[in-house]
Coordinates of C-alpha atoms and ligand atoms in Angstrom, one line a residue:
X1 CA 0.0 0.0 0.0
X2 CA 1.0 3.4 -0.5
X3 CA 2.3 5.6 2.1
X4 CA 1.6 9.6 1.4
X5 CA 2.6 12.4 3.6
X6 CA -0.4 14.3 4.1
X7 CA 1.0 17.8 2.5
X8 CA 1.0 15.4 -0.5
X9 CA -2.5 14.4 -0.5
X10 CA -3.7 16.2 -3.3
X11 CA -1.8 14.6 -5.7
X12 CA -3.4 11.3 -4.5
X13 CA -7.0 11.9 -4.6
X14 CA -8.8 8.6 -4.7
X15 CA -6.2 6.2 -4.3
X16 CA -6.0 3.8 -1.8
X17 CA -2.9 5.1 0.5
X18 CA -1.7 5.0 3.9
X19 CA -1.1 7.9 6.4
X20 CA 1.4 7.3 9.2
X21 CA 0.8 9.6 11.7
X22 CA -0.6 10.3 16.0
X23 CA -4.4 11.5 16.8
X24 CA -5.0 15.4 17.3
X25 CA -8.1 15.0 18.3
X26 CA -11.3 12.8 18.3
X27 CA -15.4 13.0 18.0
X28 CA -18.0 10.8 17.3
X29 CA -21.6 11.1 16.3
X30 CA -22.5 7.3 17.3
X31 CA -22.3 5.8 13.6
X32 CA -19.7 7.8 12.4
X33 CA -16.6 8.5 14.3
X34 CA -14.4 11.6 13.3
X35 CA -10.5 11.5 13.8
X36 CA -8.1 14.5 13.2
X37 CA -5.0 12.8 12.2
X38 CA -1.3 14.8 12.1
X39 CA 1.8 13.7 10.3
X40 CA 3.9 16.2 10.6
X41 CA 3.6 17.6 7.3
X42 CA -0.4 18.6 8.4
X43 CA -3.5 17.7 9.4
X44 CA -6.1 15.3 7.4
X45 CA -9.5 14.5 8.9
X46 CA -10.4 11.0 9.2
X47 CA -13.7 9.4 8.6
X48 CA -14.7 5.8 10.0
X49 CA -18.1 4.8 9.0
X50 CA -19.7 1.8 10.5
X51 CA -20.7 -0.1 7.7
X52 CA -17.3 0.3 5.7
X53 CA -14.5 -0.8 8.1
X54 CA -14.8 -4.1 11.0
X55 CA -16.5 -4.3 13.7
X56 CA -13.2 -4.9 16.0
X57 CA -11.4 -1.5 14.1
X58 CA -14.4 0.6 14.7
X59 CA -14.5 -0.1 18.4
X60 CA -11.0 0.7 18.4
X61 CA -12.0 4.2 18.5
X62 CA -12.9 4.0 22.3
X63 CA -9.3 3.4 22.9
X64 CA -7.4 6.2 21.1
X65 CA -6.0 9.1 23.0
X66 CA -4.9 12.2 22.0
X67 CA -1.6 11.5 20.4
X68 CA -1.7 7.9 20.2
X69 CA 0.5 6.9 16.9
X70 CA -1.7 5.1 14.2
X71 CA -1.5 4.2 10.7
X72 CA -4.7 4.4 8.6
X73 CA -5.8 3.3 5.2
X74 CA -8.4 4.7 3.4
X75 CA -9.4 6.9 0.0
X76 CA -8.9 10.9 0.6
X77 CA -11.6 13.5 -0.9
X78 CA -11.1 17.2 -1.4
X79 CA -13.6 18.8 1.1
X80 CA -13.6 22.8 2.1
X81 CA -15.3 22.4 5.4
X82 CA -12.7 20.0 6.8
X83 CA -9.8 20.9 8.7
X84 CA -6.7 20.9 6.3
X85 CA -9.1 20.5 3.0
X86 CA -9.4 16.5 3.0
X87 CA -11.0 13.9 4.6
X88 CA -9.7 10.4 4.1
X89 CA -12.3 7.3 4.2
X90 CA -11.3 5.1 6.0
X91 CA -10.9 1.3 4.9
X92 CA -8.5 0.0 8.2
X93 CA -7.1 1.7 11.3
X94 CA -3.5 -0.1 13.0
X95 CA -2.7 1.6 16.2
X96 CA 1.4 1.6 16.6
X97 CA 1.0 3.3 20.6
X98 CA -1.4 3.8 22.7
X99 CA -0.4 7.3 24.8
X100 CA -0.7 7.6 28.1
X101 CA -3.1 11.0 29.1
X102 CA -1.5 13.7 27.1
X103 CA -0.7 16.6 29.3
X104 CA -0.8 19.3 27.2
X105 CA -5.2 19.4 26.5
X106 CA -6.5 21.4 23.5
X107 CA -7.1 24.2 25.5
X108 CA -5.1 27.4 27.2
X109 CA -2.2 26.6 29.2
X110 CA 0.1 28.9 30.4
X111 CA 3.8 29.7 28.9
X112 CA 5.5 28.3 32.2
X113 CA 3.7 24.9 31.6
X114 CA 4.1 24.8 28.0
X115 CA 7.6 25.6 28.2
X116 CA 8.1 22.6 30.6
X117 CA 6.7 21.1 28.0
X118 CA 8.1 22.0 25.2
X119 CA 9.5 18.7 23.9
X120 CA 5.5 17.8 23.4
X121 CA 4.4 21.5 22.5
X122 CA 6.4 21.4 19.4
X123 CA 3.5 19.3 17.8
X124 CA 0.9 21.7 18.4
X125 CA 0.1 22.9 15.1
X126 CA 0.8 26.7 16.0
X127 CA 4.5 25.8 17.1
X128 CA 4.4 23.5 13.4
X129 CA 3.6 26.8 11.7
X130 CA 6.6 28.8 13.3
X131 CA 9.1 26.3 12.6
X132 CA 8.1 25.6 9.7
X133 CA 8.7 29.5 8.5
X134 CA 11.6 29.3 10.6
X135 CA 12.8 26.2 8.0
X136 CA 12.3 28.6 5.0
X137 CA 13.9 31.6 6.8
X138 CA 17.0 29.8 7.2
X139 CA 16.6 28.0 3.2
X140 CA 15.8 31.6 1.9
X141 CA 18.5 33.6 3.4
X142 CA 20.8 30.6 2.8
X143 CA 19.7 30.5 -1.4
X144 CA 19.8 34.2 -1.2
X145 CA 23.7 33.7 -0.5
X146 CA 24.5 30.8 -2.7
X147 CA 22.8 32.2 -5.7
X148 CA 25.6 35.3 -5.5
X149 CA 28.5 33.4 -5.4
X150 CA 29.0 33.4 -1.4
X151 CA 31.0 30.1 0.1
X152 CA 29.8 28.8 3.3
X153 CA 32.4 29.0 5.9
X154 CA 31.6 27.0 9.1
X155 CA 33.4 28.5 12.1
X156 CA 34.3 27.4 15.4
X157 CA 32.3 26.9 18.6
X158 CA 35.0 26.6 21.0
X159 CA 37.3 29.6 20.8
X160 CA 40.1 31.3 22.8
X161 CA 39.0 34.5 23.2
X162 CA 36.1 37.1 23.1
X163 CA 34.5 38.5 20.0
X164 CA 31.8 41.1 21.0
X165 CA 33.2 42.1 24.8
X166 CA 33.9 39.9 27.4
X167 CA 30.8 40.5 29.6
X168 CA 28.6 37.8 28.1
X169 CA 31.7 34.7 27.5
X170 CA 30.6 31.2 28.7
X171 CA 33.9 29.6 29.2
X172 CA 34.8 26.3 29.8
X173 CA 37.9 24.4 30.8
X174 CA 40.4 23.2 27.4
X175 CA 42.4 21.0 28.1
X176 CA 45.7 22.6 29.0
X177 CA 45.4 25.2 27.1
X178 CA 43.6 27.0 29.7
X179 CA 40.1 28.4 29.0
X180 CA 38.2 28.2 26.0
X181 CA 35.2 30.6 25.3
X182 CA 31.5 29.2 23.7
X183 CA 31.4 31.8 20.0
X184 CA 29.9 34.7 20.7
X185 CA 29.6 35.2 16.8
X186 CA 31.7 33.8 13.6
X187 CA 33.0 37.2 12.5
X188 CA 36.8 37.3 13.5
X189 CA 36.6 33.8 11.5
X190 CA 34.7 35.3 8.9
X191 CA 36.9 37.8 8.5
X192 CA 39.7 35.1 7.5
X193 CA 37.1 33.8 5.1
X194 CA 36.7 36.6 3.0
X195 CA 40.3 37.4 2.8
X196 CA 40.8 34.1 1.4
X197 CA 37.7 33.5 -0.7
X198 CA 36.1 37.4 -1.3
X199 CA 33.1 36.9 -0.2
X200 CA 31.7 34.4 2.7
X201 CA 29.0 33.4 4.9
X202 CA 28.7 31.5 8.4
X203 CA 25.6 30.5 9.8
X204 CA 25.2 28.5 12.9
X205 CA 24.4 28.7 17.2
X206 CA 26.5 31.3 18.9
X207 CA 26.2 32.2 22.7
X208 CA 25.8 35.1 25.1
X209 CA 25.9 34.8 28.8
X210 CA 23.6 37.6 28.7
X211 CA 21.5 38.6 32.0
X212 CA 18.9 39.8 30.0
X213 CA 15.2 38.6 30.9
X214 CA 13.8 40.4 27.9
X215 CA 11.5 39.4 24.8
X216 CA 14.6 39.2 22.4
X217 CA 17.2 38.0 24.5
X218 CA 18.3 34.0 24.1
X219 CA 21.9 32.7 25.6
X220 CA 21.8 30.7 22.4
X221 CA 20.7 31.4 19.0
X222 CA 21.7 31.2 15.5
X223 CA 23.1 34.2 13.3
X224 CA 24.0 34.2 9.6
X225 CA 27.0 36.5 9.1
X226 CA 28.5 37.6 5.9
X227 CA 31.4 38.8 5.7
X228 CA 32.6 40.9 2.2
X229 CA 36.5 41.4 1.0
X230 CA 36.6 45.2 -0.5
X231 CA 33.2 45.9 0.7
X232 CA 32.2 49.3 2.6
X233 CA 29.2 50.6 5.1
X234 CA 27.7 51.6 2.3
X235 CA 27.8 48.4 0.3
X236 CA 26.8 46.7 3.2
X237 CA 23.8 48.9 4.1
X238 CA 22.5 48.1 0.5
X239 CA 23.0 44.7 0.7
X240 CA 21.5 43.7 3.1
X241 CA 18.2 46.2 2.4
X242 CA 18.4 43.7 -0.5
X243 CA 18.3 40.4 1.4
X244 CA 15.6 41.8 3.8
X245 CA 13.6 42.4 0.9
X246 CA 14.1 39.3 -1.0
X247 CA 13.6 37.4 1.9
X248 CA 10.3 38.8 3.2
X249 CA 9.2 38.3 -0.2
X250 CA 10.1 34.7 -0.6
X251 CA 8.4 34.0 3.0
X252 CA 5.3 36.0 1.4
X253 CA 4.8 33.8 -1.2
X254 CA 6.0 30.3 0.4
X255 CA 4.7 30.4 3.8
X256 CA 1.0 32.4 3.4
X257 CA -1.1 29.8 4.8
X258 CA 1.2 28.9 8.4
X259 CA 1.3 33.0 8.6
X260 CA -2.3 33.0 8.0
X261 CA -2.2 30.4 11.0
X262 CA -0.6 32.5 13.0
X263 CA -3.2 35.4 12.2
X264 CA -0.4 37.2 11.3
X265 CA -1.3 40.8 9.7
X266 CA 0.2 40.9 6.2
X267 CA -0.3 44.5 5.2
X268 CA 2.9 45.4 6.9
X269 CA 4.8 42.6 5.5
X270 CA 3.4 43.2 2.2
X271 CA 4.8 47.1 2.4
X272 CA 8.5 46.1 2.9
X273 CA 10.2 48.5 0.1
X274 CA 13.6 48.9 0.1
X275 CA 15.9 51.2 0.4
X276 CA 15.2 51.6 3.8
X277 CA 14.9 54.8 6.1
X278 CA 18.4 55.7 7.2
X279 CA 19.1 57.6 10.6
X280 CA 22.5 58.6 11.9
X281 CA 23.1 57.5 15.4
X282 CA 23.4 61.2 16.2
X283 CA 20.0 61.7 14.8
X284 CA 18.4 59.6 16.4
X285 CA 19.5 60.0 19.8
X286 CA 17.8 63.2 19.5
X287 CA 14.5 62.3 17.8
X288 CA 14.9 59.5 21.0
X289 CA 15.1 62.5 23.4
X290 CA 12.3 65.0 21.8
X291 CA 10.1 61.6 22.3
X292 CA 11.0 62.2 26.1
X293 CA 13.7 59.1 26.3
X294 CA 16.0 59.8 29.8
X295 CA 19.1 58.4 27.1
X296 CA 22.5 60.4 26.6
X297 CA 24.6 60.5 24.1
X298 CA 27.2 57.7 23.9
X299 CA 24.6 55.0 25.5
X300 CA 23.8 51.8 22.8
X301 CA 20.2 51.8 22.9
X302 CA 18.1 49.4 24.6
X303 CA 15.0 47.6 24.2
X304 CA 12.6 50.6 25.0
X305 CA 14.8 52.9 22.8
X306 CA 14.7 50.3 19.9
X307 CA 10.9 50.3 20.5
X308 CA 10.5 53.9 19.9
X309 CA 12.6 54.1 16.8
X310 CA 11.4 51.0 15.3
X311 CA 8.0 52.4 15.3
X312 CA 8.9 55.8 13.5
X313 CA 8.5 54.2 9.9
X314 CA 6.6 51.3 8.4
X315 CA 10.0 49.9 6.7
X316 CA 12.5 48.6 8.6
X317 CA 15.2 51.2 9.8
X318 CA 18.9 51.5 9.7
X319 CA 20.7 53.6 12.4
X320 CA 24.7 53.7 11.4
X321 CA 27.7 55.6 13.0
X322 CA 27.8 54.6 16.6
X323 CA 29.8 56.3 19.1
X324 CA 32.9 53.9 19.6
X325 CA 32.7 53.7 23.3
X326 CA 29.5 51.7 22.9
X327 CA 30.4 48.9 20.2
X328 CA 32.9 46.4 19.7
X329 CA 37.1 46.5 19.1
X330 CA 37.2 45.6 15.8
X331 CA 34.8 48.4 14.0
X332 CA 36.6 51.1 11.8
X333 CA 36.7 54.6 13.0
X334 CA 34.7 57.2 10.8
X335 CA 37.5 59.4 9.2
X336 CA 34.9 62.4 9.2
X337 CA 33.0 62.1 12.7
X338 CA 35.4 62.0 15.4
X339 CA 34.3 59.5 17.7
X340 CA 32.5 57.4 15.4
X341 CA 32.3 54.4 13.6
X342 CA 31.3 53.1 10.5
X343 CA 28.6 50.4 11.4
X344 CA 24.8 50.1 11.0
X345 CA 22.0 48.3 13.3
X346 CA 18.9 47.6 11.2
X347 CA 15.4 47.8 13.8
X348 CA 12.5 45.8 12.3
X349 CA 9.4 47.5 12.0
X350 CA 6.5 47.2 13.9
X351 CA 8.2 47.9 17.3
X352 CA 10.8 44.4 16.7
X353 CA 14.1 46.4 17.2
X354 CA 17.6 45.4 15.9
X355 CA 17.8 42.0 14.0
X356 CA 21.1 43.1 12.2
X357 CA 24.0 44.4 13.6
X358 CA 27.2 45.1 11.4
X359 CA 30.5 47.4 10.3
X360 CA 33.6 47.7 8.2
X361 CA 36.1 46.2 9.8
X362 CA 39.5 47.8 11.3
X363 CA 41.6 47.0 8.2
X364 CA 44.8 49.2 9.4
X365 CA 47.6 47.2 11.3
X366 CA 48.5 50.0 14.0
X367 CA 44.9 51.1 14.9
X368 CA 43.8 47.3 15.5
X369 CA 46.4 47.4 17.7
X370 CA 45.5 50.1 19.5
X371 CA 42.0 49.5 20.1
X372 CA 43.0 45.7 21.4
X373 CA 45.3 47.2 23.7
X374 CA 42.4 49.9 24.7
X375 CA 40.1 47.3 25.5
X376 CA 42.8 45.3 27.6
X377 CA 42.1 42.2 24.8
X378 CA 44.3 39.4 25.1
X379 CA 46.7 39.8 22.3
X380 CA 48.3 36.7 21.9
X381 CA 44.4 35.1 21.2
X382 CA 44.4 37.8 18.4
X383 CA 47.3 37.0 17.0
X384 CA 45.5 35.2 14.1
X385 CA 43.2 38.1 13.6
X386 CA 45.9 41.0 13.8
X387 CA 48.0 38.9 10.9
X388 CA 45.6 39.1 8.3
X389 CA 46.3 43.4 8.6
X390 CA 49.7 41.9 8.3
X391 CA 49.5 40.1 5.2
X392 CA 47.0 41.9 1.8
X393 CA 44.6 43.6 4.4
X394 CA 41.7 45.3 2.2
X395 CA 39.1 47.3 3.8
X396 CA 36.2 44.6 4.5
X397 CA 32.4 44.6 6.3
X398 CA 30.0 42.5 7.0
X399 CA 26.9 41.6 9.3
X400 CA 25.2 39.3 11.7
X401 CA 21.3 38.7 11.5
X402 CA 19.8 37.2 14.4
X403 CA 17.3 34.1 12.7
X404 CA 15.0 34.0 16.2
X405 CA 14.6 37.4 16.4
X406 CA 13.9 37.7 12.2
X407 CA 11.9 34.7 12.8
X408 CA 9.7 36.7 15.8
X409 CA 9.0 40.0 13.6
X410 CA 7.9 38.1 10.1
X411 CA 5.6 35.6 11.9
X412 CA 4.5 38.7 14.5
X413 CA 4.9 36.9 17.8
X414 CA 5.9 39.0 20.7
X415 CA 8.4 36.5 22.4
X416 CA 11.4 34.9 21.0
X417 CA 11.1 31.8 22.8
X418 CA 8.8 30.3 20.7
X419 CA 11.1 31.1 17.6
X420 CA 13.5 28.5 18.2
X421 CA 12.7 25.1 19.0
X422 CA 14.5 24.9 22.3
X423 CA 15.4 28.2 24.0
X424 CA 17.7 28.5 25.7
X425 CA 17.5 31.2 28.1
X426 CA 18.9 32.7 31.8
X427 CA 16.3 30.5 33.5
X428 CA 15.9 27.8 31.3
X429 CA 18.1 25.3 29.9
X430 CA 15.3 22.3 30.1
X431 CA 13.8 20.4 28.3
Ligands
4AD1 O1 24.9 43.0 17.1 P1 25.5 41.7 17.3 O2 26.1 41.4 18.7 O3 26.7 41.6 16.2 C1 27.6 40.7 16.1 O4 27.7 39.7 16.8 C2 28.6 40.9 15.0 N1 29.8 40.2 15.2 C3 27.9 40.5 13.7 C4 28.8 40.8 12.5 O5 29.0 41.9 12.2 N2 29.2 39.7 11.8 O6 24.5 40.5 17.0 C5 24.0 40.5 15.7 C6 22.5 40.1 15.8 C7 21.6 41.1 16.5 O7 21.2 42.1 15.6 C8 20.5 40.2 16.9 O8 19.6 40.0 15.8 C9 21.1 38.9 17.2 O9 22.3 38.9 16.5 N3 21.3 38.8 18.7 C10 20.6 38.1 19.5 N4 19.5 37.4 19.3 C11 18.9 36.7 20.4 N5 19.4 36.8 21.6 C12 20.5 37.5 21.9 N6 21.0 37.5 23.1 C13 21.2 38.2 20.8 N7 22.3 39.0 20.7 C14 22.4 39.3 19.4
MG2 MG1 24.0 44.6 18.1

């Protein structure tokens, strides 16, 4: 017999199949008994009639509980008023497991539970619908890069030193090499990359011991970072107005019906038109303080500040030219605003905040030094880094984008723990 995933069942319309899959949910109107099967791949609604199937399988229905695994055989039929669009007749009905009383019911729970609970959660067909745009997220941005000519450069977990300020290392005992430090992001590698092949990419889990119990803080999440040989702020600031764009645009037209599942509001989505509102950081520190905001110049904004400003247009907005003393070692000074550097934070709209942070890139021998000596950075660690201004150094830039918090504004959910399928956060670390 023929086993068909049930996003496939239109192709097999009338066919005796197979679906392999655990019970949703269950009702009965004595003669007929209703199942909602899922198999991962969506939700088909199964019909058992009395007269078509045994005796012994029809009074199997007593026994099935929610999420009991099951295999059933049976015809499908196109059908609007059923969940999912299909209803599959049902010839024979193997159960595989019986569960034991599900503890997460069709009904509210709250977030504490749920999280507990996440390991069972994830088949709820809301957290299907997030990951599931999550999946394209990462396959668009990732085709986005392939399709110009970007190599994939996988960079390490465990490294010796610090990458964006020492604050937020988890470190660990190597060996006897002393410490080592969990990535706080792939750029320093990156870097190395692009010097070698033009133009890379890294994309994979990086870590912050952050103490931040905030909507958009995870201690472990996933960034795709490009790095670019010969590219500027400027290039970068284009380029990556177009991969916004393209990728909203690919999520538009791929993943309609699970953000329809979310009730997500696609109007704003659907207005994403780049280029994108540009603010210097000077500029907005005073539209920040008109608005009333208690912030001073030299402060890195925080999540009420990237509220206000994300909230000024309907596109998302870039912010560029930080004051040094709030970003990290390795971004190049601007040679006309003293005190400044050349990087750019892009906010999401809709009061997200940043889900891109980026620069150019120190590319002059004696003012990397400098500013690792400023910063009291351990040297020796950078000695890798600090060579490649040694040997052919270009001027460079490239970007990180956050995936959870890119995956929170385009599916409109107000928390990033539900972008990833297990957070990791300052009080959780189970399941
Ligand atoms: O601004 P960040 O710290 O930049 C970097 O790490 C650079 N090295 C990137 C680069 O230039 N290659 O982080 C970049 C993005 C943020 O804009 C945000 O989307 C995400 O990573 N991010 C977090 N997401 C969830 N939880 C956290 N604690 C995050 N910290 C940063
Ligand atoms: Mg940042």
């Amino acid at each position: 017999m023929k086993w068909v995933y049930i996003s496939d069942i239109a192709q097999h319309l009338d066919e005796e199949i197979i679906i392999k899959g655990w019970l949703y949910n269950k009702r009965s109107s004595g003669r007929i008994h209703f199942l909602l099967i899922r198999d991962g791949t969506g939700i088909i609604q199964g019909i058992m009639e009395e007269k078509e199937i045994s005796p012994e399988t029809f009074a199997l229905y007593n026994d099935l509980t929610q999420e009991s695994s099951l295999i059933v055989q049976g015809k499908a039929r196109a059908d609007k008023r059923a969940p999912g669009g299909y209803e599959l007749y049902l010839t024979d009905l193997i159960p595989v497991h019986i569960a034991q009383e599900y503890p997460i019911a069709l009904k509210e729970h709250g977030t504490a539970f749920l999280m507990e609970h996440r390991h069972l959660w994830l088949r709820s067909s809301r957290q299907h619908a997030i990951l599931s745009i999550r999946s394209e997220i990462i396959k668009a941005l990732r085709d986005f890069f392939d399709e110009r000519g970007f190599i994939l450069l996988d960079t390490p977990i465990l490294t010796p030193a610090a990458c964006e300020g020492t604050t937020t290392l988890f470190e660990t005992e190597y060996f006897d090499s002393g410490k080592a430090y969990l990535s706080q992001s792939g750029q320093l590698y990156a870097e190395a990359g692009a010097m070698a092949f033009g133009k890379v990419y890294c994309f994979g889990p990086t870590f912050r011991a952050e103490k931040s119990k905030t909507r958009r803080h995870l201690t472990e999440f996933w960034m795709l970072e490009p790095e670019i040989a010969y590219a500027d702020l400027d290039y970068i600031m284009a380029f990556s107005e177009e991969m916004l764009q393209y990728l909203v645009e690919c999520i538009l037209t791929k993943k309609g019906k699970e953000l329809e599942a979310l009730d997500r509001d696609l109007a704003p989505l659907k207005k994403i038109n780049s280029p994108f509102p540009r603010l210097s950081y000077d500029e907005a520190i005073k539209y920040l303080q008109q608005q009333g905001s208690k912030i001073e110049w030299g402060e890195d904004f925080g999540g009420d500040e990237e509220t206000i400003l994300s909230t000024i247009y309907d596109q998302p907005i870039i912010i560029h030219r930080y004051p040094r003393q709030c970003k990290a070692f390795y971004m190049k000074g601007d040679p006309e605003a003293e005190g400044r550097v050349l990087n750019m934070d892009i906010l999401a709209p809709e009061g997200y905040g940043e889900i891109i942070g980026g620069s150019q890139r120190e590319d002059h021998l004696e003012r990397l030094l400098e500013k690792i000596e400023q910063q009291n950075l351990p040297k020796e660690a950078f000695e890798w880094y600090i060579d490649l201004r040694r040997y052919g150094s270009v001027p460079h830039a490239g970007f990180g984008l956050g995936i959870e918090r890119t995956v929170g504004w385009i599916c409109g959910l107000k928390h990033v723990r539900e972008t990833i399928p297990f957070p990791r956060m300052m009080e959780r670390i189970y399941p």
